[in-house]
Phi, psi and omega in degrees: 000338181293341181273005182273111178240145189251151167239118173278114193269182191284141169283130174290150184297148186244136173271134181272296183207147172200181177077191183279071180053077172205164179298166189257131179282318181284121185222161182266148178227139179267152176285332180088189180263112187243142177288143182270337185290333168271105189295316187244156174204162171220143185200174175237142174217153184234138178228142180230133176224152179221140179229151168240126185243134175257127181257103187282165179300329183298342179271010176103003178272154180283341177201157177297138173216168187238157171222160176235139180238135180236125186241123178241126180232124172248126190230132169269127183216164180191168179229141177223127178272115176281321175223182181300328184249348184251124180230145180245143177236149174224142182227121181237098184267148168241129189250144169223119183239148178224132180234126180245122179221101187066232178270357182272130178234125179240133175234141175225153178205160178153177178295136176268189180282127178281136179242135176239133183222158174223135176238143178240132180275113181270325179226132177199110177248023179298335181292339184270097183290346179281346180281137175280325180251129178245135185236141173224128175232125180233150175216153181182201181187184182186194184219139174255121187267149182278061182266347186286155178288137181220175176076023181272120182275161172271190184296333179270004180087001178282144177246104178278124183300325185277343183261053181226146177299330180234166180259346181062026177229154174263119185239161186235143186238136171238141180207163177206148182213141177230132180232133174238139183218141171226118183061233182274349186258146179211160179222139182228142169226141181211166179212147181215143181222129179246130178259114184264151178244169181283134180271185186289343176270013181062033177245134178232118175292143179296152178298151186241140175227139170213159178209162181210160174220120183220148172250150181217160179227130176255118186234105175296138176257324177208190180292338184240354184234137176217147176250148181218090174278156179206160179203155180177199181234150178223129178247138181227138176224136175233128174287166180292154180273166177231138175231125184055038177068016177243143180299136181265126180293155174058040175232160181084170179161182182226147176216146171233124181242149160268151178226141177215139182193180179204145174240149173237134180249132177222106182054246182262014181241154171217153176216147183205160175225154181209145174233140177236127183244127180289133175248342174207140176204141172216095188240139179049049180056028178092000183272358182232141181227134178251157182242190181300143176252144179232147177210157178212152183212150173225130183230152172239124182260143180209000000 
C-alpha cells in the first residue's frame, strides 16, 4: 500500500445555464481521485442534476410559470497511459432528460458528445519515497466532438438548444491540476476552460470555466481494502450564449458548490459516491435554480 500515490485529476468543464430559461444539459464531470500505480482503467459513472426554471412575462408569456428539468447521464470512460508521463482519456456519455412544465412532460435520450483528452505530467516526485511532501502537476487539453443527438422538439414543437443530448458543436478544452500530498493527507487545486464554437443552428454556447479545491485522506482498512473520503469547494462560470451572432438573454451564470464524497478500493476495483450542494448561484439572471447533484462510479484498473 505504500506504493499507492494519487493524482487528483481535472474537472471537466461545466455548463452553467443556457437556452430559453431551462436547466442545462451540458454539464461538467470530474475525473476524481485516481490511483497512479494502476496505469489504465475503464469504468462507468452516473450523474444526476435537477433545475427549476422560471419563465417570466418578458419572454412573451402572459404570466410567470415554472418548469423543472431532470438530467441523467450514464458515461463510459477510461484512461490509457501512452508513456510514463502522457495519458489519454475518453468519455462516452448517454443522456436521458425529463422536462415538466404544467401538464406537459417532455423526455429526450440518446448519445451525448464524446470527449477526448490528453494530459502531460510536468512535475512528479512520487517515485522518491524519501520525500515527505509529494507533488504532481499536470496540464493538457482535448476536444469535444459533435456526436450527440440534437434537434429533438418538445410537445409544442420548440427545440431548446440546452435540452438536447448533444450540442452539435466542436469545442476545445484546456486544463491544469496540481496535487500536494503528505502521508495519508492530500490537497488538490485545478482549473479547466472550454472554448465553444458555433453549431450548425448558428448557436454558440458561452465559454465555460471551473475550478475546485479539495482535501482527501487515504485510509487502508486491510491489505486489499482502502477508503478515501474527500471534501471541498467547486466554482463554475459560464459566459452568455450567442444566437445568430447576437447575445442571448438570460444565459450564463455562476455557481459555488460544496462537494463531499468517498471512494473504496478493492484490489483492481473502485467504487465511489459524491454529493454537491450549492451554496451560491446566480443563473440566467436569477431565473434558474439548481439543486444538489449526485454521482456514482465503478472502475476497473489494469
